[in-house]
PDB file of C-alpha atoms in Angstrom:
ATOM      1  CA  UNK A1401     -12.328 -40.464  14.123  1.00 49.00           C
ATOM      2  CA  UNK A1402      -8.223 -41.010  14.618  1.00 53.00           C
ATOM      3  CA  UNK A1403      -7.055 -40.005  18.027  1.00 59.00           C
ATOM      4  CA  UNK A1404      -3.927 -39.021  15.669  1.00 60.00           C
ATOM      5  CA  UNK A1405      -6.053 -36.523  13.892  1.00 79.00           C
ATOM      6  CA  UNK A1406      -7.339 -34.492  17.072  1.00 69.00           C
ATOM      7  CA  UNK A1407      -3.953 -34.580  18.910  1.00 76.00           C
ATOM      8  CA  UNK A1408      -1.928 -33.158  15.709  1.00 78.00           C
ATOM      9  CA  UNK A1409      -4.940 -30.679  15.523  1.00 80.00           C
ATOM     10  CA  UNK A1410      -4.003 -30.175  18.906  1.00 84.00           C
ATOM     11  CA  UNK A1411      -0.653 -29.844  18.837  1.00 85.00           C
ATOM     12  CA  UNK A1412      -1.067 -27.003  16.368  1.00 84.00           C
ATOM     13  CA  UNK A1413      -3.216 -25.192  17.930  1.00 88.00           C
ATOM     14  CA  UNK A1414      -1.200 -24.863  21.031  1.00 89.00           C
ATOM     15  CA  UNK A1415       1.814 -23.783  18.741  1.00 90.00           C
ATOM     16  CA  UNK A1416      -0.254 -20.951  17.772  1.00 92.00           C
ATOM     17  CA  UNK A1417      -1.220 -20.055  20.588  1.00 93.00           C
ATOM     18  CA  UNK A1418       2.396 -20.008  22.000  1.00 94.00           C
ATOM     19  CA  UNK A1419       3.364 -18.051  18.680  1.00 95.00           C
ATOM     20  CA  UNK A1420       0.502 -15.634  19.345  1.00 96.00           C
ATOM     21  CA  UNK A1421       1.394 -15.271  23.362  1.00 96.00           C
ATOM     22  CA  UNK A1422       5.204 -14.616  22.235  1.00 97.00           C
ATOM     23  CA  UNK A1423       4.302 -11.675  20.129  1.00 98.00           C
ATOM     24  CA  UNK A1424       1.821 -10.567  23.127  1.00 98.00           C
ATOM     25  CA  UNK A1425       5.067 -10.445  25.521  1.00 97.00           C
ATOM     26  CA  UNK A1426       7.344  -8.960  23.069  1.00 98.00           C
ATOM     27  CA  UNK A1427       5.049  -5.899  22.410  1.00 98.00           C
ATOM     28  CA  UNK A1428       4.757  -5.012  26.124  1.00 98.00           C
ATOM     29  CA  UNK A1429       8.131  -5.554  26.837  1.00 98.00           C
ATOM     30  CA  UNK A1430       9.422  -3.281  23.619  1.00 98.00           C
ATOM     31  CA  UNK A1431       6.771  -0.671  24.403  1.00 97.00           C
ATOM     32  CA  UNK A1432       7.701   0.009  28.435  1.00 97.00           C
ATOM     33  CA  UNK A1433      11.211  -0.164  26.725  1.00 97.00           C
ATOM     34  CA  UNK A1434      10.738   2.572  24.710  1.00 96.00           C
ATOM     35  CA  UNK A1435      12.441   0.590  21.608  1.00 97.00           C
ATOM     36  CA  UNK A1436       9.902   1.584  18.570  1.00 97.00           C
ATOM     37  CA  UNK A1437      12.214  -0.860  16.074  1.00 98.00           C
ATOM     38  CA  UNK A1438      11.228  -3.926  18.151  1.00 98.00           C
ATOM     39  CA  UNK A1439       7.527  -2.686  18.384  1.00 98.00           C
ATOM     40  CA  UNK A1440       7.597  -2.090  14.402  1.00 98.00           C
ATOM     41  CA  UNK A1441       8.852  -5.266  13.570  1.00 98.00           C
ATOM     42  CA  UNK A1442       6.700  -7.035  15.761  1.00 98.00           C
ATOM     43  CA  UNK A1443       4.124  -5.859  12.922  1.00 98.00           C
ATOM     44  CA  UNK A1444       3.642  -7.282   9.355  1.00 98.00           C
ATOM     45  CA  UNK A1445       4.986  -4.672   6.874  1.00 98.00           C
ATOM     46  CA  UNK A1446       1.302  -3.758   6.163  1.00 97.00           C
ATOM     47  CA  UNK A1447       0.546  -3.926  10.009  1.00 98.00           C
ATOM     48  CA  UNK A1448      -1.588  -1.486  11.472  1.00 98.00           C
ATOM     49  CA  UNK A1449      -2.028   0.004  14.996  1.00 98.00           C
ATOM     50  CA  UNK A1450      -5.337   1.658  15.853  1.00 98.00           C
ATOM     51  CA  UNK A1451      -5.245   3.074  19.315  1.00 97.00           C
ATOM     52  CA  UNK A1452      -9.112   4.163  19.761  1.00 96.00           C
ATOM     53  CA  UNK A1453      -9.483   7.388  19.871  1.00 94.00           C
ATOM     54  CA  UNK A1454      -5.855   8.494  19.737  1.00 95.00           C
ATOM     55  CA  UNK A1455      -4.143   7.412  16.002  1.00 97.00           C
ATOM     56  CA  UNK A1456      -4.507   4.812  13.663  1.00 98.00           C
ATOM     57  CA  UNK A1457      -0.787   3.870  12.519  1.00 98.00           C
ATOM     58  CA  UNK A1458      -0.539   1.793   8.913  1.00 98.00           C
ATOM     59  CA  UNK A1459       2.663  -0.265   7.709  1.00 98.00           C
ATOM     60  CA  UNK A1460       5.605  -0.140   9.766  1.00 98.00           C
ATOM     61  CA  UNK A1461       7.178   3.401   9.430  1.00 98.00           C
ATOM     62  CA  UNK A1462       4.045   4.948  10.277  1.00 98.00           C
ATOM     63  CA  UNK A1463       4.365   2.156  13.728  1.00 98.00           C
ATOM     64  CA  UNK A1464       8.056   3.206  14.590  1.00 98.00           C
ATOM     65  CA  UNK A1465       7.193   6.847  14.433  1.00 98.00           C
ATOM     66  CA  UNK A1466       3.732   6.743  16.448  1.00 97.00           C
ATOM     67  CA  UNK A1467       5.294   4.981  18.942  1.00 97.00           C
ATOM     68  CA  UNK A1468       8.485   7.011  19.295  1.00 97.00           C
ATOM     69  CA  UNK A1469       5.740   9.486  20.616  1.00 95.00           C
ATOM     70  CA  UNK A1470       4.903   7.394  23.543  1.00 93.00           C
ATOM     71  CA  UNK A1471       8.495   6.795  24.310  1.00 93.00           C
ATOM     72  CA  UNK A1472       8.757   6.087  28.432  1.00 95.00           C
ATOM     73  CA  UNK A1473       9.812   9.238  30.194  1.00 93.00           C
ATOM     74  CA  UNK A1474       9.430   7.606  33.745  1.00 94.00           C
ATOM     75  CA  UNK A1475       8.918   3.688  34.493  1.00 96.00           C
ATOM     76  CA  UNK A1476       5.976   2.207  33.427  1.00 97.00           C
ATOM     77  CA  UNK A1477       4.520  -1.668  33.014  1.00 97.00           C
ATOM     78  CA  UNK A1478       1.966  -2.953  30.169  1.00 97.00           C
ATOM     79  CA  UNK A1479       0.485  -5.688  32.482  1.00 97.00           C
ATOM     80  CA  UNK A1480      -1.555  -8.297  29.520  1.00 98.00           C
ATOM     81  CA  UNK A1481      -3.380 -10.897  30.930  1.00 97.00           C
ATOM     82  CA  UNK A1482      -6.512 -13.189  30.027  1.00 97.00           C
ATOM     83  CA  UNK A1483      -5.485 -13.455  26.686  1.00 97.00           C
ATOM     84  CA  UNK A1484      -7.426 -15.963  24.601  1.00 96.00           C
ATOM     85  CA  UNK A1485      -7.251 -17.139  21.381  1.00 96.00           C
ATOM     86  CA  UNK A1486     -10.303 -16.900  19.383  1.00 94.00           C
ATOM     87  CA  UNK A1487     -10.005 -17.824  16.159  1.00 93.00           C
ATOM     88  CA  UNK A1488      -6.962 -20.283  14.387  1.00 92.00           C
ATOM     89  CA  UNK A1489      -5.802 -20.678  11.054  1.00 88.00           C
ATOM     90  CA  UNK A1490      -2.840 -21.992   9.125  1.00 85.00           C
ATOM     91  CA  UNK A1491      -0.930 -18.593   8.792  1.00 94.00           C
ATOM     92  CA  UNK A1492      -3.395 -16.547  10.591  1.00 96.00           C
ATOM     93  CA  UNK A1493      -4.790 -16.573  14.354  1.00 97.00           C
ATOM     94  CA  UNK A1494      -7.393 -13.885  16.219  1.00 98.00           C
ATOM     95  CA  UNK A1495      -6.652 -13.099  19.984  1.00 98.00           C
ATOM     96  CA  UNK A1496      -8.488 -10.737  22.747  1.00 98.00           C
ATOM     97  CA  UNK A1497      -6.797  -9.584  25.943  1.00 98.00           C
ATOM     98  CA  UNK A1498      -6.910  -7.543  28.945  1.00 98.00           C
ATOM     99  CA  UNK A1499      -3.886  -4.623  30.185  1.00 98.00           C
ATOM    100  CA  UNK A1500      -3.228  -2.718  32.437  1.00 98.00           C
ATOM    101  CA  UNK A1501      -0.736   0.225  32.120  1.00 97.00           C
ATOM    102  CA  UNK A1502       1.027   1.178  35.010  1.00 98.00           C
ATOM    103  CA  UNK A1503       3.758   4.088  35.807  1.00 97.00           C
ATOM    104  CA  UNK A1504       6.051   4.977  38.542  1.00 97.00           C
ATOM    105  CA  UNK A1505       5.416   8.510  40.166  1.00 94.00           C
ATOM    106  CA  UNK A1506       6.685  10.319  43.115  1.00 94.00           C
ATOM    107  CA  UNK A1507       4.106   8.389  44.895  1.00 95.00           C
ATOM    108  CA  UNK A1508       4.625   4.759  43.561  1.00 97.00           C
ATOM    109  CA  UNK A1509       3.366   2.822  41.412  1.00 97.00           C
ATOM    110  CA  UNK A1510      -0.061   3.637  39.912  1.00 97.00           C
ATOM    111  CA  UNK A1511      -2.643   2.068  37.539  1.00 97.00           C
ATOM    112  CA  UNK A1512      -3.205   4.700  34.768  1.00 96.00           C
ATOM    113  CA  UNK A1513      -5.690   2.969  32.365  1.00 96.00           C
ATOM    114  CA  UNK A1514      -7.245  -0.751  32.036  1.00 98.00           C
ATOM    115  CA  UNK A1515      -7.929  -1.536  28.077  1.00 98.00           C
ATOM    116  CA  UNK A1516      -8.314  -4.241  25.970  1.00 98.00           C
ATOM    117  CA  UNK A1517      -6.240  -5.587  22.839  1.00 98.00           C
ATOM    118  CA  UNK A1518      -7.931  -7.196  20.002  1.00 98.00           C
ATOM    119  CA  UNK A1519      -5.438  -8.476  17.493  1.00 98.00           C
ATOM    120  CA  UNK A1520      -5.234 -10.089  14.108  1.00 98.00           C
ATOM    121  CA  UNK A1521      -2.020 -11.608  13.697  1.00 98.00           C
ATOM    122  CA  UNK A1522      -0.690 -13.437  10.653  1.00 97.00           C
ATOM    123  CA  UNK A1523       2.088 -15.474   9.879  1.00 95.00           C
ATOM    124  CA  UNK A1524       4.949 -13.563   8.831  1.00 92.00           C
ATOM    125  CA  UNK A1525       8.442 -15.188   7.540  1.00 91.00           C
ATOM    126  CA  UNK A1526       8.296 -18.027  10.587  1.00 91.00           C
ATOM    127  CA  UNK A1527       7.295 -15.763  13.310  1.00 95.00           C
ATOM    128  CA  UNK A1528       3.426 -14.703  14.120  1.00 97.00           C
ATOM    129  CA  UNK A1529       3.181 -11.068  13.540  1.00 98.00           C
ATOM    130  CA  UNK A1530       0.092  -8.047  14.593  1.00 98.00           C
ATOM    131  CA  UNK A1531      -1.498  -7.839  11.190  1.00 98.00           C
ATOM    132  CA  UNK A1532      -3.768  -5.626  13.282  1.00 98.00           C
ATOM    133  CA  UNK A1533      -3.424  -4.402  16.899  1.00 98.00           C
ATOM    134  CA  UNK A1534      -7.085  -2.230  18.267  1.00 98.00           C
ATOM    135  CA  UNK A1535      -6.049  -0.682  21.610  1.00 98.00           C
ATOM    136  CA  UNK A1536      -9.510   0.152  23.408  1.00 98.00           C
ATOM    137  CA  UNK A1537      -9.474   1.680  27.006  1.00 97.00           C
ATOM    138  CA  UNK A1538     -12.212   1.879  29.377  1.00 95.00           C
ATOM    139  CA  UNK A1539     -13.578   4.864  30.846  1.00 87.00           C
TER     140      UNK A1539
END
C-alpha cells in the first residue's frame, strides 16, 4: 500500500474535520449572539433542527424563526467540547459532541443544562453545513 494513498486520505480527513469543527464554533458563537441569520445559514436549505423535547425546526425559515425565540436576554455561553468525528464522506461527515450552556445571573455565572449534539452535516456550496442538528439534554 502507497504511503501517498494513506497521507492524502489523511489529509482529507483532517480537512473535514476542520470544516466540521468550524461550523461547530460558528453555531455557538451565532446562538449566545442572538443572530438567527448566521444560525440559519449555518444550515443546508433543507436543514433541520430537532431540539428533543422542545421543537423540531425544518429548512431554514422555520431555523431563523425558532431560534429568534431563544434570542439571549442576559449573557450566556454554549461551551462544545469533545467533539468527534464519526463518520466521513466526500460531501458528507457525522459528528457527536458535548455542551454546556451557561448564563450570567445576579449571582454569576451558572451552568444551566449539559446536552449533547449529534449532527449530520453535508457539504453545502464550499462550506460544511448542519444537514441535521439533534440537541439532547440530560436530566
Amino acid at each position: 500500500m502507497s504511503t501517498t494513498s494513506f497521507d492524502d486520505r489523511a489529509d482529507a480527513e483532517a480537512a473535514v474535520a476542520a470544516g466540521v469543527q468550524a461550523a461547530i464554533g460558528a453555531y455557538a458563537q451565532a446562538l449566545d449572539s442572538g443572530r438567527t441569520d448566521d444560525i440559519a445559514e449555518l444550515f443546508t436549505p433543507d436543514g433541520v433542527a430537532e431540539i428533543a423535547g422542545i421543537a423540531t425546526f425544518e429548512g431554514r425559515d422555520a431555523i431563523r424563526e425558532g431560534y429568534a425565540g431563544f434570542a439571549p436576554t442576559q449573557p450566556q455561553l454554549h461551551l462544545t467540547a469533545n467533539t468527534v468525528v464519526t463518520a466521513v464522506g466526500e460531501d458528507e461527515a457525522t459528528a457527536v459532541s458535548n455542551l454546556a450552556f451557561f448564563q450570567r445571573g445576579e449571582s454569576g455565572w451558572s451552568v444551566q443544562v449539559v446536552g449533547r449534539y449529534d449532527d449530520t452535516l453535508h457539504r453545502h456550496d464550499g462550506a460544511w453545513k448542519f444537514r441535521r442538528r439533534v440537541t439532547t439534554f440530560q436530566p
